[in-house]
mmCIF file of C-alpha atoms in Angstrom:
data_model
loop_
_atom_site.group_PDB
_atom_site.id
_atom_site.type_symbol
_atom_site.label_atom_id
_atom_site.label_comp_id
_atom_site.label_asym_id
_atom_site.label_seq_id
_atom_site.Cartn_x
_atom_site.Cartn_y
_atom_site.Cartn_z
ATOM 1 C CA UNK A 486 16.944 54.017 16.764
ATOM 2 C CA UNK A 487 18.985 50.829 17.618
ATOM 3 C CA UNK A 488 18.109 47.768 14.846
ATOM 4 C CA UNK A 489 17.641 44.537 16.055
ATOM 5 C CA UNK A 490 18.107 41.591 13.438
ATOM 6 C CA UNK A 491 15.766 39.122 13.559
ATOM 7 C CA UNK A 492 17.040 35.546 11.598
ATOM 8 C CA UNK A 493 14.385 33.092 10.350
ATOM 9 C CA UNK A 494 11.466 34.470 8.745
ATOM 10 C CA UNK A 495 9.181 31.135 9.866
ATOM 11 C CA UNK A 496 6.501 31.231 12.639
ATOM 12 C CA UNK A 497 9.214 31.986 15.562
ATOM 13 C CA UNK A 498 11.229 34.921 13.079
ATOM 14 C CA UNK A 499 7.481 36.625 12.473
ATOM 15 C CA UNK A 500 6.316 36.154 15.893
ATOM 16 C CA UNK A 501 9.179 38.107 17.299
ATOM 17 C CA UNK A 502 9.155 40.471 14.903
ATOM 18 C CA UNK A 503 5.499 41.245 15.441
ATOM 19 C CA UNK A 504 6.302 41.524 19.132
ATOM 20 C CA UNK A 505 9.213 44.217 18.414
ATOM 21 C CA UNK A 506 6.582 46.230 16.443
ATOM 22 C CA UNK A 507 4.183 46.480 19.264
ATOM 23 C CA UNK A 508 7.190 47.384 21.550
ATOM 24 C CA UNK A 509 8.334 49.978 19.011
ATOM 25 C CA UNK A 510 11.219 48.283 17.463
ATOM 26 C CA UNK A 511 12.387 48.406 13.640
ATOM 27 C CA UNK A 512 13.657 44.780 13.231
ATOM 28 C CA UNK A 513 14.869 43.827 10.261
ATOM 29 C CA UNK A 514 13.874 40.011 9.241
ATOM 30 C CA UNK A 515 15.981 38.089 7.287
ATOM 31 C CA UNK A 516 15.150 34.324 5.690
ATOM 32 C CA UNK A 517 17.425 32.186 3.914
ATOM 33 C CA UNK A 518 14.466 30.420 1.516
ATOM 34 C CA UNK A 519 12.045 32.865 -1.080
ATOM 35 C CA UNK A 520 9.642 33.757 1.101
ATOM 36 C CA UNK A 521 8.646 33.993 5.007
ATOM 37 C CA UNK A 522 7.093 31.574 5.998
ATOM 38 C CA UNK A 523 9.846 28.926 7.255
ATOM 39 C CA UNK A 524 9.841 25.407 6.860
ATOM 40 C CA UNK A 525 6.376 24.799 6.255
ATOM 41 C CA UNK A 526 6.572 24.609 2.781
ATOM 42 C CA UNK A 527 8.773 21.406 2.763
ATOM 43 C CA UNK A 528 7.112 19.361 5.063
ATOM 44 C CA UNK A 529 5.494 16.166 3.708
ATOM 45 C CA UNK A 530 2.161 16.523 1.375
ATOM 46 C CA UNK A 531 -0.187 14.994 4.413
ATOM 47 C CA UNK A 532 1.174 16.342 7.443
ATOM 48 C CA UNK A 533 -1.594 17.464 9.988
ATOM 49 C CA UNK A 534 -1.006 19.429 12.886
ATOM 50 C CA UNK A 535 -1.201 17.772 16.363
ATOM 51 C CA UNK A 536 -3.027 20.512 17.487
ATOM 52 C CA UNK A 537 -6.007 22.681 16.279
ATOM 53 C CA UNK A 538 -6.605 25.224 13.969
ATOM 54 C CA UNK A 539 -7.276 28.488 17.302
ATOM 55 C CA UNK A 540 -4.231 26.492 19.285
ATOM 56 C CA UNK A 541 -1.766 27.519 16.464
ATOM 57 C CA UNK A 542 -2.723 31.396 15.802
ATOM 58 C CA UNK A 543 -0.652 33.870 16.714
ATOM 59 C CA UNK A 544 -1.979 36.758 18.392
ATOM 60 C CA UNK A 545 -4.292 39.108 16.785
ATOM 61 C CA UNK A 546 -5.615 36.829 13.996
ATOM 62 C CA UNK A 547 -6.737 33.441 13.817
ATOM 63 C CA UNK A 548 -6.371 30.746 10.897
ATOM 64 C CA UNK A 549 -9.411 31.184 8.779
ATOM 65 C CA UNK A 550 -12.137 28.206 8.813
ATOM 66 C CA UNK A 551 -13.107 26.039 11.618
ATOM 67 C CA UNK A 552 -11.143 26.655 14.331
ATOM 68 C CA UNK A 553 -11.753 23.128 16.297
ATOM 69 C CA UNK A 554 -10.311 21.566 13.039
ATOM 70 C CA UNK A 555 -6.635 20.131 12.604
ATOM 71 C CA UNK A 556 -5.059 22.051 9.634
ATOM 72 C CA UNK A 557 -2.528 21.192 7.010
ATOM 73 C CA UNK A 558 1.153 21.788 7.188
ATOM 74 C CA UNK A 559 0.210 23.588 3.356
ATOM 75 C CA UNK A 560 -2.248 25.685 5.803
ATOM 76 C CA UNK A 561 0.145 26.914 7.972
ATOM 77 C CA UNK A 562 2.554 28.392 5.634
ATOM 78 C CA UNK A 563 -0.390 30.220 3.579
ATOM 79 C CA UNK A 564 -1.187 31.607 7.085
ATOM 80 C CA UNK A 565 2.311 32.615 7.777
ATOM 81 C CA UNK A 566 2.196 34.303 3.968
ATOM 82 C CA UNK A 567 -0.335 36.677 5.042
ATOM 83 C CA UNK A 568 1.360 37.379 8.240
ATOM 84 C CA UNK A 569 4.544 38.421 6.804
ATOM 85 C CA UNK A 570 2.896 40.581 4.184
ATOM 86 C CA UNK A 571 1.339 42.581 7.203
ATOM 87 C CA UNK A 572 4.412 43.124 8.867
ATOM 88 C CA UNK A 573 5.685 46.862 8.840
ATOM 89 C CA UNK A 574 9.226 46.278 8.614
ATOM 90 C CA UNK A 575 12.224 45.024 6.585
ATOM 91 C CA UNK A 576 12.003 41.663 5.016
ATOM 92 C CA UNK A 577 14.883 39.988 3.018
ATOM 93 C CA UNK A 578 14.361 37.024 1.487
ATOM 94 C CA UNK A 579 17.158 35.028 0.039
ATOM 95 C CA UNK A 580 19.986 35.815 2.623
ATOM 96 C CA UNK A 581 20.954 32.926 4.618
ATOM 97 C CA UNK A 582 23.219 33.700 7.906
ATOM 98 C CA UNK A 583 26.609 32.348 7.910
ATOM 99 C CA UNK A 584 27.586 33.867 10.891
ATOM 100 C CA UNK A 585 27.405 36.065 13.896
ATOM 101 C CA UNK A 586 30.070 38.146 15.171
ATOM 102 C CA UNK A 587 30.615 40.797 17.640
ATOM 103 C CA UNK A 588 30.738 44.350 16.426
ATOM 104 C CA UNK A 589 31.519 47.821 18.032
ATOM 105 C CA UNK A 590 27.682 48.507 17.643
ATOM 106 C CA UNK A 591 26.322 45.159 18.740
ATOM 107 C CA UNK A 592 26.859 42.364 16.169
ATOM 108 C CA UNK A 593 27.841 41.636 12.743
ATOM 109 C CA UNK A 594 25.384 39.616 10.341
ATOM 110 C CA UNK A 595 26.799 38.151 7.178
ATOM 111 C CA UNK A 596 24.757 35.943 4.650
ATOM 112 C CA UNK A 597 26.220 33.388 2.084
ATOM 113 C CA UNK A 598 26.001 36.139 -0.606
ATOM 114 C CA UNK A 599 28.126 38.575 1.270
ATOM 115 C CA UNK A 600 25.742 40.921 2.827
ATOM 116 C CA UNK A 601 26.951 42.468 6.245
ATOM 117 C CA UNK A 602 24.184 44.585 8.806
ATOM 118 C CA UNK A 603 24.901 45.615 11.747
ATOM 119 C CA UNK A 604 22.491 45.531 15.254
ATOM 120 C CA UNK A 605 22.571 46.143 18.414
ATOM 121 C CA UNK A 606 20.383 43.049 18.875
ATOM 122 C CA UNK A 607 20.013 39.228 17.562
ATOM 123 C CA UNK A 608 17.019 37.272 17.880
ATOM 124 C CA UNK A 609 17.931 33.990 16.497
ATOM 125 C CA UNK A 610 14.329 32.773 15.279
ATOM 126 C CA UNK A 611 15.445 29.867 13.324
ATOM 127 C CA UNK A 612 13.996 27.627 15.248
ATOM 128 C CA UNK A 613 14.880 23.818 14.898
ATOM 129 C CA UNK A 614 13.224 21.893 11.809
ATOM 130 C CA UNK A 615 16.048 23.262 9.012
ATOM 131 C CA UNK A 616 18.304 20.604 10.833
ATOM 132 C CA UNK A 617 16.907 17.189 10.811
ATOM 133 C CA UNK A 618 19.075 14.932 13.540
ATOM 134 C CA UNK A 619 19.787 11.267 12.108
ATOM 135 C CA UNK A 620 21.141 9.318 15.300
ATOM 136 C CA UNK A 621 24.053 6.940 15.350
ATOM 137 C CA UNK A 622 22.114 3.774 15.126
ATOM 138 C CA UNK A 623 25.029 1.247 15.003
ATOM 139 C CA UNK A 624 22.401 -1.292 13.822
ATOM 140 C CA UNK A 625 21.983 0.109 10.481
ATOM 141 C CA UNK A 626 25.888 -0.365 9.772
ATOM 142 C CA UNK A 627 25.897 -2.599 6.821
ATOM 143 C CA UNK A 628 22.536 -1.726 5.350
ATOM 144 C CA UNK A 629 22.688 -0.693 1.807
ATOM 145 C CA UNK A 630 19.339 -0.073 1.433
ATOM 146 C CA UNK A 631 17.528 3.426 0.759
ATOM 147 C CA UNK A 632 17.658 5.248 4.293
ATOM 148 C CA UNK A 633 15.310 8.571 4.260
ATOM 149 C CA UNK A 634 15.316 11.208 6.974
ATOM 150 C CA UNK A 635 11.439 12.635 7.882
ATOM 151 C CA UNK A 636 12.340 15.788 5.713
ATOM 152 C CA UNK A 637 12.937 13.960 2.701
ATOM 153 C CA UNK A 638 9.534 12.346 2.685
ATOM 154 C CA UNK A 639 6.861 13.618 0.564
ATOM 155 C CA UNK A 640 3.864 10.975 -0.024
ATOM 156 C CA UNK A 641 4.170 7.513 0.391
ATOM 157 C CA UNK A 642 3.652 7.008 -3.643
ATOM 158 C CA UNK A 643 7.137 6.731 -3.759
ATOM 159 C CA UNK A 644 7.288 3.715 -1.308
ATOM 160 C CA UNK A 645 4.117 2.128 -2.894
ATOM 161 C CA UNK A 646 4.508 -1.593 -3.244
ATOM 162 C CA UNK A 647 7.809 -1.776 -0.702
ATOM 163 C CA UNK A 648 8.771 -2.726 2.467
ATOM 164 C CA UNK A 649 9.185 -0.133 4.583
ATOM 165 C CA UNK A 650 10.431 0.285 8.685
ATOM 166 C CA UNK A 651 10.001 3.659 10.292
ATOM 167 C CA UNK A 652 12.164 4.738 13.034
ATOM 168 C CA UNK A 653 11.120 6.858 15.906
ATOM 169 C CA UNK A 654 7.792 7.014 18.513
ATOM 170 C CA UNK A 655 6.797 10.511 17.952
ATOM 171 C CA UNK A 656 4.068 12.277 16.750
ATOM 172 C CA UNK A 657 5.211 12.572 12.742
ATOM 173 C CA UNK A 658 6.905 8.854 12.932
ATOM 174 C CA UNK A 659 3.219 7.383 14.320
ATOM 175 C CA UNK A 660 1.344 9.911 11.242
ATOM 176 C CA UNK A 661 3.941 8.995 8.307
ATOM 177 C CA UNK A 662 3.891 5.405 8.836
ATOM 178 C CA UNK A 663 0.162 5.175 9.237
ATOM 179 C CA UNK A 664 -0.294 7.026 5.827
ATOM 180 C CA UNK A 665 2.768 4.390 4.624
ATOM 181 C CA UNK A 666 0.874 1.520 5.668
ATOM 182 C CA UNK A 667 -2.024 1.766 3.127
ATOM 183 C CA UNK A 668 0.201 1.846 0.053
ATOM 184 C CA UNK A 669 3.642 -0.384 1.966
ATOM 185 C CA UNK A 670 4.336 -3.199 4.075
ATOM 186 C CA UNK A 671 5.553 -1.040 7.136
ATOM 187 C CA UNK A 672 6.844 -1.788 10.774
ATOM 188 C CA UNK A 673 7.800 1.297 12.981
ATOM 189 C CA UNK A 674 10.806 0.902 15.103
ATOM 190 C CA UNK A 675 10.744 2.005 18.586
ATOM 191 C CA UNK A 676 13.012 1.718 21.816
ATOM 192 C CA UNK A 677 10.033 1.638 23.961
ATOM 193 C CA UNK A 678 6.171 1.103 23.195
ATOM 194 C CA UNK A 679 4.560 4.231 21.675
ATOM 195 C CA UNK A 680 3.012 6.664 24.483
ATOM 196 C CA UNK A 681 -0.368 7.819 24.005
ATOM 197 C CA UNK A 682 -1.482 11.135 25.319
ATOM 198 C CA UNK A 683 -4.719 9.820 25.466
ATOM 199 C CA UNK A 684 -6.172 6.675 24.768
ATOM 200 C CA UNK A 685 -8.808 8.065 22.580
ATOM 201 C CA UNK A 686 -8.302 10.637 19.163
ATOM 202 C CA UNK A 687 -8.991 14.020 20.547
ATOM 203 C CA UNK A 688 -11.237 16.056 19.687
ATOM 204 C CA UNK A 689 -10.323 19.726 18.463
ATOM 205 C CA UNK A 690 -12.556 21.697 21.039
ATOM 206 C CA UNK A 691 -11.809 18.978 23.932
ATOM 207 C CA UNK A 692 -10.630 20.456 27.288
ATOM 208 C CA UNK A 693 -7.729 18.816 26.882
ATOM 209 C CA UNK A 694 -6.123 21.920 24.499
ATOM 210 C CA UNK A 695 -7.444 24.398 27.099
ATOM 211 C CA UNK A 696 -5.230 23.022 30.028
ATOM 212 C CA UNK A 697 -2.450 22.591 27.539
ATOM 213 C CA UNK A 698 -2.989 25.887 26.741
ATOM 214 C CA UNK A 699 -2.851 26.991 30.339
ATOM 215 C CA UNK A 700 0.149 25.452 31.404
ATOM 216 C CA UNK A 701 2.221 26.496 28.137
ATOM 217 C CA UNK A 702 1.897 29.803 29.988
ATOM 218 C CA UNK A 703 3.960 28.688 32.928
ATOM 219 C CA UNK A 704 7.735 29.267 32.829
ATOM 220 C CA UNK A 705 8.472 25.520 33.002
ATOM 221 C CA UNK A 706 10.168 24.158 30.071
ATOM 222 C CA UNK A 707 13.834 23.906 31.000
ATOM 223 C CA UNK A 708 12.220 21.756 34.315
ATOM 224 C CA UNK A 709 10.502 19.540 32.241
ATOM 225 C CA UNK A 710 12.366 19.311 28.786
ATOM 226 C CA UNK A 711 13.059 15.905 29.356
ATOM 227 C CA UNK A 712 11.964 12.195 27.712
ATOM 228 C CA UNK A 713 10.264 11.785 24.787
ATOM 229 C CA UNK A 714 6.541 13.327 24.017
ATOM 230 C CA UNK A 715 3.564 11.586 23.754
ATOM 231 C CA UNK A 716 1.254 11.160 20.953
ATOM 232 C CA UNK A 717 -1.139 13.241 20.227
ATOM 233 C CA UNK A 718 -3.869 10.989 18.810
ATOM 234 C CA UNK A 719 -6.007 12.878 16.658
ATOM 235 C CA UNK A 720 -7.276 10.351 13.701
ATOM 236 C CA UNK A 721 -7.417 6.727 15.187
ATOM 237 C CA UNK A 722 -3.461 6.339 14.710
ATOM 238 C CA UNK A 723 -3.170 3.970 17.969
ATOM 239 C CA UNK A 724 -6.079 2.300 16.597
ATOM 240 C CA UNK A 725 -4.179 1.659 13.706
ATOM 241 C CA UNK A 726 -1.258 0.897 15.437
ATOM 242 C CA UNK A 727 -2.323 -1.992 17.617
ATOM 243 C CA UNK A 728 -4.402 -3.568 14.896
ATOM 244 C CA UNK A 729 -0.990 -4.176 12.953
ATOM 245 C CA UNK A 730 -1.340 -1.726 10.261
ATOM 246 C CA UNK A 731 1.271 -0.744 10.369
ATOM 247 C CA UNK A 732 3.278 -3.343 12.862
ATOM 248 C CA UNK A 733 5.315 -2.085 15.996
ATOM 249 C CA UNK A 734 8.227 -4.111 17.034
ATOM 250 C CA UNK A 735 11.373 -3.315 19.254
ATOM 251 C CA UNK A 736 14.375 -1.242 17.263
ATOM 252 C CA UNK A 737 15.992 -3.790 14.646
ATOM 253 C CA UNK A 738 19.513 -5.111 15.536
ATOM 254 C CA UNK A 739 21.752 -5.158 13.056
ATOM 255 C CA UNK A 740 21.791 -4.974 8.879
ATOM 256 C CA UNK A 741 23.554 -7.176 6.108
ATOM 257 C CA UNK A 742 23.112 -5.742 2.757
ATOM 258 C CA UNK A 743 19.055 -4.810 2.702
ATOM 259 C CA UNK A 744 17.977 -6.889 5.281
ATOM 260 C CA UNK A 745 17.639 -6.143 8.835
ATOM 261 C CA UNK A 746 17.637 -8.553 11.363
ATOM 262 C CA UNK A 747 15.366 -8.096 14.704
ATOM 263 C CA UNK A 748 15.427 -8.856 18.631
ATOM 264 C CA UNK A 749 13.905 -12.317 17.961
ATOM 265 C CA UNK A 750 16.781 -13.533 15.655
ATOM 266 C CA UNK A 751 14.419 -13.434 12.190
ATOM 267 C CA UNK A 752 15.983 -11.382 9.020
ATOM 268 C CA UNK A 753 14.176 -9.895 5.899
ATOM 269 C CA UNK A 754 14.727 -7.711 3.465
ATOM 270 C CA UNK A 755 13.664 -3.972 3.807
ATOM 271 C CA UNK A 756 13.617 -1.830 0.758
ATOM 272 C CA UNK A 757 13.936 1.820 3.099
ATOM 273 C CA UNK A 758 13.929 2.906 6.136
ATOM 274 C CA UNK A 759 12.850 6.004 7.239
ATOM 275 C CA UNK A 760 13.865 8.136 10.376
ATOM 276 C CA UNK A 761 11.250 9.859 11.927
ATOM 277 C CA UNK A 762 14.138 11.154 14.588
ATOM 278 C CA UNK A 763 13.145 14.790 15.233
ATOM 279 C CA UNK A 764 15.430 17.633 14.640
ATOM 280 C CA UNK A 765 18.014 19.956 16.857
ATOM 281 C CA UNK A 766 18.918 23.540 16.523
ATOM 282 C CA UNK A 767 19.643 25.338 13.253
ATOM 283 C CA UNK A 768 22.161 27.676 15.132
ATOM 284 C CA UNK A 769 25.516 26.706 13.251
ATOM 285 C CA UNK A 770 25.909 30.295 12.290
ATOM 286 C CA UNK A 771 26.397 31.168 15.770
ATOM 287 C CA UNK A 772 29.227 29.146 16.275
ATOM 288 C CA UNK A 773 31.660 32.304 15.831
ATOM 289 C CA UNK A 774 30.478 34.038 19.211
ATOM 290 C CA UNK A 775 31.263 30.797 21.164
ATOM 291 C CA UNK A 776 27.550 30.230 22.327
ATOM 292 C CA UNK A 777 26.882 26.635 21.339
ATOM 293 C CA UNK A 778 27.451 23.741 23.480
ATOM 294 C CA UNK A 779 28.943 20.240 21.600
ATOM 295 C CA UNK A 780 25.555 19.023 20.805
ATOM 296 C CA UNK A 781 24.783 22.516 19.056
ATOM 297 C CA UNK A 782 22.408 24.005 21.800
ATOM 298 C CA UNK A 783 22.652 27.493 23.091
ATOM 299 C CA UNK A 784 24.243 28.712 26.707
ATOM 300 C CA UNK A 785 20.215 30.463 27.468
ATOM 301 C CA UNK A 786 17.999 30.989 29.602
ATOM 302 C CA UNK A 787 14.476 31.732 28.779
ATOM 303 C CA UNK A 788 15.488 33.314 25.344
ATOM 304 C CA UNK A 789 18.179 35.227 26.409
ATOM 305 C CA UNK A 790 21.611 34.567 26.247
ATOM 306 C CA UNK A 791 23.894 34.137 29.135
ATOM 307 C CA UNK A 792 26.795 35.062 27.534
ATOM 308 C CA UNK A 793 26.301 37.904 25.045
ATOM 309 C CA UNK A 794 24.313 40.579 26.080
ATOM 310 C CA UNK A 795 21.888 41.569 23.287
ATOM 311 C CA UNK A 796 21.620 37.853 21.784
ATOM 312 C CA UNK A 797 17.972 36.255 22.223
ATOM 313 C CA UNK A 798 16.446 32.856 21.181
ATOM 314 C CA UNK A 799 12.609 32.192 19.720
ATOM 315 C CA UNK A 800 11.580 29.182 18.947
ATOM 316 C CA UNK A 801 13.582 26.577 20.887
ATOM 317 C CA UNK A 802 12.065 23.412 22.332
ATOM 318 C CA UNK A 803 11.358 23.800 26.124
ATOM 319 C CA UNK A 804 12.868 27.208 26.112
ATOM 320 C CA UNK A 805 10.391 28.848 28.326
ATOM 321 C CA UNK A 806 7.365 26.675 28.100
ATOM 322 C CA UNK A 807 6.538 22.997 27.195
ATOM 323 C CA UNK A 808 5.184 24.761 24.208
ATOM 324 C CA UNK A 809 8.096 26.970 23.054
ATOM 325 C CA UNK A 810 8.808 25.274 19.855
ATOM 326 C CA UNK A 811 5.594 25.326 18.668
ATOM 327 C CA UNK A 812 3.522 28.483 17.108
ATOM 328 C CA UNK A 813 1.322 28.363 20.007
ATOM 329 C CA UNK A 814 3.716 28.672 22.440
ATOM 330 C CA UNK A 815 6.626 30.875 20.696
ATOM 331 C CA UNK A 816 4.566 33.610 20.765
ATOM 332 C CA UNK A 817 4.779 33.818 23.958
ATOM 333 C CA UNK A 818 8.199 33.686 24.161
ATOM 334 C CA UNK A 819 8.588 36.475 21.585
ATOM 335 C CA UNK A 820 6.669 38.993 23.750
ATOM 336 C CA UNK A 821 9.030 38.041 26.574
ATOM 337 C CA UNK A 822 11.906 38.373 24.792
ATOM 338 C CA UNK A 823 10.958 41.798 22.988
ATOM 339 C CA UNK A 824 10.430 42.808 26.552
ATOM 340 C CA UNK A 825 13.885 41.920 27.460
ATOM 341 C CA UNK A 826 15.601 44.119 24.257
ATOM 342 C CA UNK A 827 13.204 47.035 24.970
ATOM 343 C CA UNK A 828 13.265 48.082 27.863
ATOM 344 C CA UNK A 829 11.548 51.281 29.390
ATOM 345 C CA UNK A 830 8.872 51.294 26.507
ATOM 346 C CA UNK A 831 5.771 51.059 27.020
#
C-alpha cells in the first residue's frame, strides 16, 4: 500500500490524517515538537478562542464541557492530545522536516536528525503559526527598546508597571492588549480603526456561528482571501477599546532611542512594543521542490499542488474556505484533500 507522509502533527496534521484513515490510507505523521498537538502549547497563558467550544471540534467528537463556551488555547491542545492518541497510525514525534525532495517512489522526507521516508504522497499540515511574520515597519528604525513578537508573549506580568504599544488590529492584538492594559500603560497601533464583526460581544450559541459555519462550507477562500479580518468580539474588548483602556491611536512614526514619536508630532518613551502581526506559512522545507513563491506561499489550488503531483496542503489561510486555517474549517479541507490522494475508494 502506497504511504503518504503527513508533516505537522497540530490540528491540520491530525485532521488529515484522520481523513486518510477513513479513506483507507496508512499515513505516517510526523511533528517536529514532543507531542501532537501543534502550536497550541506555546500560545500565550490567556488566549481564548474567537470562536466556540462545538465550532472548533473536529468531526466525530466534540470538546468536552459546554459547548456554547469560548475555550482556552491550554484546551485545545489537551483536546488535540486525546485525538492523536486515537489515531491508528504512525506517529513520530521529535523529527522536524528539513526538506522535501522528489524520489523515484514519490518524495523524499528528511528531518534535522537525519531520518529519510519515502511516500508516494505529502500533505504538508504545518499550517502557519510556527512562523510568526514581523513586518518592515521603517518607523521602529532607531528604537532600542524591547520589541516582542505575539509568540513570545506569555502574561502580561512581565510588562506590569511599563509602557507598552501593541501593533496590529486583529483578533489576538485587540485580546493581548486588553489583558495588557490592566497591569500596563498600553496604546495599540493600527493603520486603520479596528473593525468590529459586530458591534456587540457574541454570544457562543448566537446565529451568527451557524451562518459562519455555513458559508465555511463554500469553496470561496482564494475569492475572498483578501484585507484584514474583523474582530470577533466575544468579552467587551471594543468596549474596552473605546473607553481608552487600552488607547488606540494611528501607527507611530518614527523612534529615537525608546521613545516613539506619533502622527501628531508628541514623543514618549515606550518600554516594549509588541507585534501582534499574524503569521505566514511554515513551508521552508519545501523550498527544494521549487513550490514556494518569494513571499513563501505555495503554487495551490484548493490543497493540491499545481506543480507536483502527489503534494497537498491542510491548513492554509483561505485555502478552500474563509475558514481553512482554522480547526473548524481544515477539516474540511482534509476530507477534500484525502479524496484527491485516494482515489477509487470508497
Amino acid at each position: 500500500m502506497s504511504r503518504v507522509i503527513v508533516i505537522g502533527g497540530g490540528q491540520s496534521g491530525i485532521a488529515a490524517a484522520e481523513a486518510l484513515l477513513a479513506r483507507g490510507a496508512r499515513p505516517v505523521l510526523l511533528e517536529a515538537g514532543p507531542e501532537a498537538t501543534g502550536s497550541w502549547p506555546r500560545y500565550y497563558d490567556s488566549l481564548t478562542l474567537f470562536t466556540p467550544a462545538w465550532f472548533n471540534a473536529l468531526p466525530g467528537a466534540p470538546l468536552p464541557g459546554d459547548p456554547n463556551r469560548y475555550p482556552t488555547g491550554a484546551e485545545v491542545a489537551d483536546y488535540l492530545r486525546g485525538r492523536a492518541e486515537s489515531l491508528d497510525c504512525e506517529i513520530r514525534t521529535g523529527h522536524r522536516v528539513t526538506s522535501v525532495t522528489p524520489d523515484p517512489a514519490g518524495f523524499l522526507v528528511r528531518t534535522e536528525h537525519g531520518a529519510e521516508l519515502t511516500g508516494t504522497a505529502v500533505v504538508a499540515a504545518t499550517g502557519i503559526f510556527g512562523n510568526p511574520h514581523r513586518p518592515e515597519l521603517p518607523a521602529l528604525d532607531g528604537y532600542t527598546g524591547v520589541v516582542r513578537h505575539a509568540a513570545d508573549y506569555r502574561s502580561p506580568q512581565q510588562f506590569a508597571g511599563q509602557r507598552v504599544v501593541v501593533v496590529g488590529a486583529g483578533n489576538s492584538a485587540v485580546q493581548i492588549a486588553v489583558e495588557l492594559a490592566e497591569h500596563a500603560e498600553v496604546t495599540l497601533a493600527t493603520r486603520k480603526p479596528v473593525q468590529y464583526a459586530t458591534n456587540q460581544p457574541i454570544p457562543g450559541d448566537s446565529r451568527f456561528w451557524s451562518v459562519l459555519s455555513a458559508a465555511a462550507r463554500l469553496p470561496l477562500g482564494p475569492l475572498l482571501g483578501h484585507g484584514a479580518i474583523p474582530v470577533v468580539d466575544i468579552a467587551g474588548y471594543k468596549t474596552a477599546i473605546d473607553a481608552g483602556r487600552p488607547d488606540r491611536r494611528d501607527m507611530f512614526t518614527a523612534a529615537e532611542g525608546t521613545s516613539l514619536r506619533w502622527p501628531d508630532g508628541t514623543t514618549e518613551h515606550v518600554d516594549a512594543v509588541v507585534l501582534a502581526t499574524g503569521y505566514r506559512p511554515a513551508l521552508d522545507y519545501l523550498r527544494p521542490l521549487g513550490v514556494l513563491d518569494a513571499s513563501g506561499r505555495p503554487q495551490q489550488r484548493n490543497g493540491i499542488s499545481r506543480t507536483h503531483p502527489g503534494l497537498t496542503f491542510v491548513g492554509l489561510e483561505y485555502q478552500r474556505s474563509i475558514l481553512s486555517g482554522t480547526m473548524h474549517g481544515c477539516a474540511h479541507d482534509a476530507r477534500h484533500v484525502a479524496r484527491r490522494l485516494t482515489p477509487g475508494r470508497s
